[in-house]
mmCIF file of C-alpha atoms and ligand atoms in Angstrom:
data_model
loop_
_atom_site.group_PDB
_atom_site.id
_atom_site.type_symbol
_atom_site.label_atom_id
_atom_site.label_comp_id
_atom_site.label_asym_id
_atom_site.label_seq_id
_atom_site.Cartn_x
_atom_site.Cartn_y
_atom_site.Cartn_z
ATOM 1 C CA UNK A 1 -16.038 -13.695 -22.743
ATOM 2 C CA UNK A 2 -13.656 -12.287 -25.297
ATOM 3 C CA UNK A 3 -11.405 -14.478 -27.383
ATOM 4 C CA UNK A 4 -9.848 -11.621 -29.343
ATOM 5 C CA UNK A 5 -8.555 -9.236 -26.727
ATOM 6 C CA UNK A 6 -6.085 -7.551 -28.983
ATOM 7 C CA UNK A 7 -8.913 -6.655 -31.323
ATOM 8 C CA UNK A 8 -11.692 -5.936 -28.875
ATOM 9 C CA UNK A 9 -11.723 -3.069 -26.403
ATOM 10 C CA UNK A 10 -10.582 -3.878 -22.917
ATOM 11 C CA UNK A 11 -13.507 -4.167 -20.499
ATOM 12 C CA UNK A 12 -12.081 -2.021 -17.694
ATOM 13 C CA UNK A 13 -15.306 -2.170 -15.679
ATOM 14 C CA UNK A 14 -15.469 -5.975 -15.761
ATOM 15 C CA UNK A 15 -11.848 -6.355 -14.622
ATOM 16 C CA UNK A 16 -12.391 -3.805 -11.831
ATOM 17 C CA UNK A 17 -15.469 -5.756 -10.684
ATOM 18 C CA UNK A 18 -13.530 -9.046 -10.765
ATOM 19 C CA UNK A 19 -10.829 -7.617 -8.499
ATOM 20 C CA UNK A 20 -13.342 -5.934 -6.212
ATOM 21 C CA UNK A 21 -15.320 -9.175 -5.865
ATOM 22 C CA UNK A 22 -12.166 -11.157 -5.086
ATOM 23 C CA UNK A 23 -11.444 -8.703 -2.259
ATOM 24 C CA UNK A 24 -14.970 -8.662 -0.825
ATOM 25 C CA UNK A 25 -15.420 -12.461 -1.156
ATOM 26 C CA UNK A 26 -11.861 -13.130 0.123
ATOM 27 C CA UNK A 27 -11.277 -15.474 -2.788
ATOM 28 C CA UNK A 28 -7.966 -15.566 -4.664
ATOM 29 C CA UNK A 29 -8.056 -15.337 -8.449
ATOM 30 C CA UNK A 30 -5.561 -15.982 -11.240
ATOM 31 C CA UNK A 31 -3.641 -12.992 -12.592
ATOM 32 C CA UNK A 32 -5.673 -11.138 -15.215
ATOM 33 C CA UNK A 33 -2.888 -10.025 -17.546
ATOM 34 C CA UNK A 34 -2.291 -13.326 -19.406
ATOM 35 C CA UNK A 35 -5.910 -13.502 -20.564
ATOM 36 C CA UNK A 36 -6.762 -9.828 -20.894
ATOM 37 C CA UNK A 37 -3.470 -8.187 -21.900
ATOM 38 C CA UNK A 38 -3.403 -4.583 -20.691
ATOM 39 C CA UNK A 39 -0.744 -1.887 -20.443
ATOM 40 C CA UNK A 40 0.569 -0.315 -17.242
ATOM 41 C CA UNK A 41 -1.505 2.813 -17.914
ATOM 42 C CA UNK A 42 -4.597 0.649 -18.351
ATOM 43 C CA UNK A 43 -3.743 -1.170 -15.114
ATOM 44 C CA UNK A 44 -4.019 2.181 -13.274
ATOM 45 C CA UNK A 45 -7.378 2.817 -14.955
ATOM 46 C CA UNK A 46 -8.576 -0.605 -13.702
ATOM 47 C CA UNK A 47 -7.241 0.253 -10.217
ATOM 48 C CA UNK A 48 -9.086 3.571 -10.147
ATOM 49 C CA UNK A 49 -12.283 1.906 -11.423
ATOM 50 C CA UNK A 50 -12.116 -0.737 -8.676
ATOM 51 C CA UNK A 51 -11.613 1.923 -5.999
ATOM 52 C CA UNK A 52 -14.549 3.868 -7.464
ATOM 53 C CA UNK A 53 -16.677 0.808 -6.602
ATOM 54 C CA UNK A 54 -15.550 1.153 -2.968
ATOM 55 C CA UNK A 55 -16.415 4.855 -3.015
ATOM 56 C CA UNK A 56 -19.880 3.964 -4.340
ATOM 57 C CA UNK A 57 -20.300 1.743 -1.274
ATOM 58 C CA UNK A 58 -19.520 4.726 0.946
ATOM 59 C CA UNK A 59 -15.784 4.304 1.580
ATOM 60 C CA UNK A 60 -13.891 7.599 1.754
ATOM 61 C CA UNK A 61 -10.470 8.312 0.225
ATOM 62 C CA UNK A 62 -7.805 8.889 2.923
ATOM 63 C CA UNK A 63 -4.593 9.044 0.906
ATOM 64 C CA UNK A 64 -2.200 7.014 -1.173
ATOM 65 C CA UNK A 65 0.467 4.371 -0.730
ATOM 66 C CA UNK A 66 3.684 3.687 -2.547
ATOM 67 C CA UNK A 67 4.997 0.207 -3.231
ATOM 68 C CA UNK A 68 8.374 -1.230 -4.113
ATOM 69 C CA UNK A 69 10.307 1.715 -2.692
ATOM 70 C CA UNK A 70 12.882 -0.655 -1.151
ATOM 71 C CA UNK A 71 15.126 -3.338 -2.643
ATOM 72 C CA UNK A 72 13.957 -5.773 0.040
ATOM 73 C CA UNK A 73 10.397 -5.600 -1.306
ATOM 74 C CA UNK A 74 11.454 -5.687 -4.960
ATOM 75 C CA UNK A 75 13.491 -8.829 -4.302
ATOM 76 C CA UNK A 76 10.730 -10.514 -2.287
ATOM 77 C CA UNK A 77 8.094 -9.951 -4.967
ATOM 78 C CA UNK A 78 10.201 -9.957 -8.153
ATOM 79 C CA UNK A 79 8.880 -6.564 -9.311
ATOM 80 C CA UNK A 80 11.300 -3.659 -9.648
ATOM 81 C CA UNK A 81 9.231 -0.541 -10.443
ATOM 82 C CA UNK A 82 7.777 1.922 -7.998
ATOM 83 C CA UNK A 83 3.963 1.656 -7.918
ATOM 84 C CA UNK A 84 1.144 3.463 -6.143
ATOM 85 C CA UNK A 85 -2.325 2.696 -4.871
ATOM 86 C CA UNK A 86 -5.324 4.387 -3.279
ATOM 87 C CA UNK A 87 -6.311 4.104 0.391
ATOM 88 C CA UNK A 88 -9.816 4.298 1.865
ATOM 89 C CA UNK A 89 -11.089 4.660 5.430
ATOM 90 C CA UNK A 90 -12.297 1.041 5.442
ATOM 91 C CA UNK A 91 -8.630 -0.032 5.382
ATOM 92 C CA UNK A 92 -7.797 1.706 8.680
ATOM 93 C CA UNK A 93 -7.427 -0.605 11.687
ATOM 94 C CA UNK A 94 -7.137 0.507 15.257
ATOM 95 C CA UNK A 95 -3.652 0.685 16.738
ATOM 96 C CA UNK A 96 -3.241 -1.953 19.449
ATOM 97 C CA UNK A 97 -6.464 -3.696 18.449
ATOM 98 C CA UNK A 98 -7.440 -7.100 17.084
ATOM 99 C CA UNK A 99 -7.428 -7.814 13.375
ATOM 100 C CA UNK A 100 -9.622 -10.658 12.207
ATOM 101 C CA UNK A 101 -7.803 -12.558 9.488
ATOM 102 C CA UNK A 102 -11.134 -13.841 8.191
ATOM 103 C CA UNK A 103 -11.336 -10.401 6.512
ATOM 104 C CA UNK A 104 -8.363 -11.307 4.283
ATOM 105 C CA UNK A 105 -7.245 -13.973 1.814
ATOM 106 C CA UNK A 106 -3.593 -14.430 2.901
ATOM 107 C CA UNK A 107 -2.578 -11.250 4.710
ATOM 108 C CA UNK A 108 1.016 -10.140 5.209
ATOM 109 C CA UNK A 109 2.395 -7.299 7.355
ATOM 110 C CA UNK A 110 5.215 -4.901 6.499
ATOM 111 C CA UNK A 111 6.921 -1.975 8.271
ATOM 112 C CA UNK A 112 6.454 1.528 6.895
ATOM 113 C CA UNK A 113 6.405 5.203 7.765
ATOM 114 C CA UNK A 114 3.165 7.090 7.215
ATOM 115 C CA UNK A 115 3.077 10.831 6.489
ATOM 116 C CA UNK A 116 0.167 13.165 7.219
ATOM 117 C CA UNK A 117 -0.134 16.092 4.811
ATOM 118 C CA UNK A 118 -0.713 19.672 5.965
ATOM 119 C CA UNK A 119 -1.506 21.404 2.675
ATOM 120 C CA UNK A 120 -3.112 20.345 -0.571
ATOM 121 C CA UNK A 121 -0.517 18.779 -2.839
ATOM 122 C CA UNK A 122 -1.458 19.812 -6.365
ATOM 123 C CA UNK A 123 1.883 19.810 -8.162
ATOM 124 C CA UNK A 124 5.201 17.924 -8.176
ATOM 125 C CA UNK A 125 7.232 18.816 -5.079
ATOM 126 C CA UNK A 126 10.983 18.848 -4.625
ATOM 127 C CA UNK A 127 12.642 17.063 -1.712
ATOM 128 C CA UNK A 128 13.366 20.436 -0.115
ATOM 129 C CA UNK A 129 9.714 21.481 -0.296
ATOM 130 C CA UNK A 130 8.274 18.154 0.823
ATOM 131 C CA UNK A 131 8.600 18.645 4.596
ATOM 132 C CA UNK A 132 6.707 21.944 4.549
ATOM 133 C CA UNK A 133 3.679 20.109 3.098
ATOM 134 C CA UNK A 134 3.575 17.682 6.021
ATOM 135 C CA UNK A 135 2.139 17.749 9.519
ATOM 136 C CA UNK A 136 3.680 14.607 10.895
ATOM 137 C CA UNK A 137 5.160 11.162 10.449
ATOM 138 C CA UNK A 138 4.199 7.940 12.221
ATOM 139 C CA UNK A 139 5.392 4.358 12.335
ATOM 140 C CA UNK A 140 2.856 2.227 10.499
ATOM 141 C CA UNK A 141 2.264 -1.382 9.575
ATOM 142 C CA UNK A 142 0.718 -2.033 6.204
ATOM 143 C CA UNK A 143 -1.366 -5.164 5.756
ATOM 144 C CA UNK A 144 -1.165 -6.330 2.181
ATOM 145 C CA UNK A 145 -3.421 -9.019 0.756
ATOM 146 C CA UNK A 146 -2.926 -9.734 -2.929
ATOM 147 C CA UNK A 147 -6.092 -10.859 -4.616
ATOM 148 C CA UNK A 148 -3.944 -13.193 -6.742
ATOM 149 C CA UNK A 149 -3.323 -16.825 -5.883
ATOM 150 C CA UNK A 150 -0.123 -17.421 -3.904
ATOM 151 C CA UNK A 151 0.713 -13.672 -3.931
ATOM 152 C CA UNK A 152 2.154 -14.197 -7.453
ATOM 153 C CA UNK A 153 1.871 -11.378 -9.991
ATOM 154 C CA UNK A 154 3.707 -9.118 -12.406
ATOM 155 C CA UNK A 155 3.785 -5.331 -12.484
ATOM 156 C CA UNK A 156 0.523 -4.696 -14.409
ATOM 157 C CA UNK A 157 -1.471 -7.182 -12.339
ATOM 158 C CA UNK A 158 -0.366 -5.818 -8.956
ATOM 159 C CA UNK A 159 -1.141 -2.258 -10.071
ATOM 160 C CA UNK A 160 -4.643 -3.268 -11.246
ATOM 161 C CA UNK A 161 -5.100 -4.910 -7.817
ATOM 162 C CA UNK A 162 -4.468 -1.554 -6.084
ATOM 163 C CA UNK A 163 -0.974 -2.717 -5.126
ATOM 164 C CA UNK A 164 -2.304 -5.396 -2.739
ATOM 165 C CA UNK A 165 -3.691 -2.683 -0.398
ATOM 166 C CA UNK A 166 -5.876 -4.117 2.324
ATOM 167 C CA UNK A 167 -5.163 -2.473 5.680
ATOM 168 C CA UNK A 168 -3.027 -0.092 7.663
ATOM 169 C CA UNK A 169 -2.327 0.378 11.340
ATOM 170 C CA UNK A 170 -0.871 3.811 12.035
ATOM 171 C CA UNK A 171 0.925 4.750 15.255
ATOM 172 C CA UNK A 172 1.055 8.141 16.965
ATOM 173 C CA UNK A 173 2.061 11.021 14.688
ATOM 174 C CA UNK A 174 5.314 12.777 15.538
ATOM 175 C CA UNK A 175 6.544 16.149 14.383
ATOM 176 C CA UNK A 176 8.989 16.175 11.504
ATOM 177 C CA UNK A 177 11.757 17.430 13.766
ATOM 178 C CA UNK A 178 13.559 14.094 13.868
ATOM 179 C CA UNK A 179 15.786 12.305 11.422
ATOM 180 C CA UNK A 180 14.102 9.760 9.167
ATOM 181 C CA UNK A 181 17.035 8.768 7.029
ATOM 182 C CA UNK A 182 18.645 5.951 8.976
ATOM 183 C CA UNK A 183 16.475 4.721 11.817
ATOM 184 C CA UNK A 184 16.478 1.112 12.953
ATOM 185 C CA UNK A 185 13.361 -0.878 12.032
ATOM 186 C CA UNK A 186 12.339 -3.950 14.054
ATOM 187 C CA UNK A 187 9.308 -6.092 13.280
ATOM 188 C CA UNK A 188 8.488 -8.581 16.032
ATOM 189 C CA UNK A 189 6.012 -11.424 16.065
ATOM 190 C CA UNK A 190 5.173 -12.701 19.538
ATOM 191 C CA UNK A 191 8.258 -10.875 20.802
ATOM 192 C CA UNK A 192 10.693 -12.443 18.350
ATOM 193 C CA UNK A 193 12.430 -10.180 15.836
ATOM 194 C CA UNK A 194 11.453 -11.417 12.364
ATOM 195 C CA UNK A 195 12.486 -8.463 10.177
ATOM 196 C CA UNK A 196 15.181 -5.882 10.818
ATOM 197 C CA UNK A 197 16.274 -2.995 8.667
ATOM 198 C CA UNK A 198 16.592 0.731 8.328
ATOM 199 C CA UNK A 199 14.285 3.507 7.166
ATOM 200 C CA UNK A 200 17.111 4.375 4.754
ATOM 201 C CA UNK A 201 16.028 1.312 2.769
ATOM 202 C CA UNK A 202 13.026 3.375 1.629
ATOM 203 C CA UNK A 203 14.369 5.340 -1.366
ATOM 204 C CA UNK A 204 17.483 6.285 0.644
ATOM 205 C CA UNK A 205 15.265 8.748 2.546
ATOM 206 C CA UNK A 206 11.542 8.068 3.205
ATOM 207 C CA UNK A 207 10.789 11.761 2.551
ATOM 208 C CA UNK A 208 11.419 10.969 -1.126
ATOM 209 C CA UNK A 209 8.165 9.002 -1.077
ATOM 210 C CA UNK A 210 6.340 12.330 -0.681
ATOM 211 C CA UNK A 211 8.148 13.679 -3.750
ATOM 212 C CA UNK A 212 7.136 10.586 -5.738
ATOM 213 C CA UNK A 213 3.579 10.745 -4.410
ATOM 214 C CA UNK A 214 3.279 14.389 -5.515
ATOM 215 C CA UNK A 215 4.525 13.577 -9.024
ATOM 216 C CA UNK A 216 2.308 10.527 -9.399
ATOM 217 C CA UNK A 217 -0.825 12.281 -8.139
ATOM 218 C CA UNK A 218 -0.125 15.258 -10.399
ATOM 219 C CA UNK A 219 0.410 12.946 -13.379
ATOM 220 C CA UNK A 220 -2.983 11.367 -12.678
ATOM 221 C CA UNK A 221 -4.667 14.774 -12.473
ATOM 222 C CA UNK A 222 -5.343 14.283 -8.777
ATOM 223 C CA UNK A 223 -5.023 16.779 -5.916
ATOM 224 C CA UNK A 224 -3.994 15.199 -2.616
ATOM 225 C CA UNK A 225 -6.012 17.181 -0.072
ATOM 226 C CA UNK A 226 -4.556 18.428 3.226
ATOM 227 C CA UNK A 227 -5.012 15.726 5.859
ATOM 228 C CA UNK A 228 -4.134 12.867 3.496
ATOM 229 C CA UNK A 229 -1.975 9.906 4.481
ATOM 230 C CA UNK A 230 1.021 8.879 2.383
ATOM 231 C CA UNK A 231 2.392 5.391 3.071
ATOM 232 C CA UNK A 232 6.082 5.412 2.131
ATOM 233 C CA UNK A 233 6.452 1.716 1.252
ATOM 234 C CA UNK A 234 7.966 -1.110 3.271
ATOM 235 C CA UNK A 235 11.531 -1.008 4.563
ATOM 236 C CA UNK A 236 11.831 -4.815 4.752
ATOM 237 C CA UNK A 237 10.171 -7.883 3.246
ATOM 238 C CA UNK A 238 6.618 -8.637 4.427
ATOM 239 C CA UNK A 239 5.708 -11.347 6.962
ATOM 240 C CA UNK A 240 2.796 -13.780 6.502
ATOM 241 C CA UNK A 241 0.161 -13.521 9.228
ATOM 242 C CA UNK A 242 -1.690 -16.288 11.013
ATOM 243 C CA UNK A 243 -4.127 -16.203 13.948
ATOM 244 C CA UNK A 244 -2.805 -15.695 17.479
ATOM 245 C CA UNK A 245 0.035 -13.321 16.633
ATOM 246 C CA UNK A 246 1.139 -10.177 18.412
ATOM 247 C CA UNK A 247 2.705 -8.100 15.623
ATOM 248 C CA UNK A 248 4.738 -5.049 16.592
ATOM 249 C CA UNK A 249 6.938 -2.529 14.850
ATOM 250 C CA UNK A 250 9.499 -0.275 16.500
ATOM 251 C CA UNK A 251 11.227 2.472 14.521
ATOM 252 C CA UNK A 252 14.096 4.058 16.449
ATOM 253 C CA UNK A 253 13.257 7.654 17.335
ATOM 254 C CA UNK A 254 9.694 7.314 16.013
ATOM 255 C CA UNK A 255 8.019 4.942 18.455
ATOM 256 C CA UNK A 256 6.026 1.839 17.743
ATOM 257 C CA UNK A 257 2.761 0.354 16.597
ATOM 258 C CA UNK A 258 1.181 -3.036 17.231
ATOM 259 C CA UNK A 259 -1.843 -5.258 16.717
ATOM 260 C CA UNK A 260 -3.081 -8.768 17.441
ATOM 261 C CA UNK A 261 -4.377 -11.282 14.908
ATOM 262 C CA UNK A 262 -7.345 -13.523 15.490
ATOM 263 C CA UNK A 263 -9.682 -15.744 13.548
ATOM 264 C CA UNK A 264 -9.274 -18.756 11.311
ATOM 265 C CA UNK A 265 -7.553 -18.382 7.998
HETATM 266 C C1 LIG B 301 2.682 -5.170 -3.445
HETATM 267 C C2 LIG B 301 2.685 -3.983 -2.536
HETATM 268 C C3 LIG B 301 4.064 -3.438 -2.235
HETATM 269 C C4 LIG B 301 5.353 -2.005 -0.526
HETATM 270 O O1 LIG B 301 5.312 -1.401 0.552
HETATM 271 O O2 LIG B 301 6.394 -2.207 -1.144
HETATM 272 C C5 LIG B 301 4.055 -2.535 -1.054
HETATM 273 C C6 LIG B 301 2.946 -6.475 -2.717
HETATM 274 O O3 LIG B 301 4.037 -6.675 -2.205
HETATM 275 O O4 LIG B 301 2.031 -7.325 -2.705
HETATM 276 O O5 LIG B 301 3.041 -2.220 -0.473
HETATM 277 MG MG1 LIG B 302 3.447 -1.488 1.536
#
């Protein structure tokens, strides 16, 4: 245990293991920043180290997600910078299936669009180029599950925690021949509309998330291989989940996606 963090080197590996253990044990922890004091760049190093632990256990990378691409999310969480995290195959849940909330600490669901890439993305793309790097777009629900108590964190802590990534449910992929810029978004729980918005809430145009993803991956020295998923970020605030829910998302012109929650939380 260090008492002189400013003078000692930051133990990236230990912080990555703490976050990984909180996720696998489904046990909330206190934010790490106050005690350990790290920069935003170091937070991304912790994030990558914690995902490396998942890869060591056999999980495969499947793409990346963006966070805080809408004002609704920034306001809900009190963080106002765009962030990104890494997705693995263990986070994929079957569309229309059951999700056991015992796998999470305090899961929330939020409406997104998910892109599927067609070519390797190995450099920053412009908005005009972005579409030609994609194979399709699907409505998707992200399940976030902060490892921090009460879902309370600042920018560095949420980045270290892989941006609360925990699950995703992706609907059928559509071709990119339809407008994405102002489509109605409806999240329903047990048939009742609980969140409504527009895809335009995501960076004014969700395709911009691909531009940001290309810049961020390039900046991190990472190539996003063809066949990767890019989660654009939520269009509305997230909804807390509890057992016995039917959660559905409808995005006008893009179709829908749904799942059922079970288990004790
Ligand atoms: C952080 C993740 C934000 C989004 O879509 O904006 C995010 C959180 O809200 O816990 O995934
Ligand atoms: Mg999200």
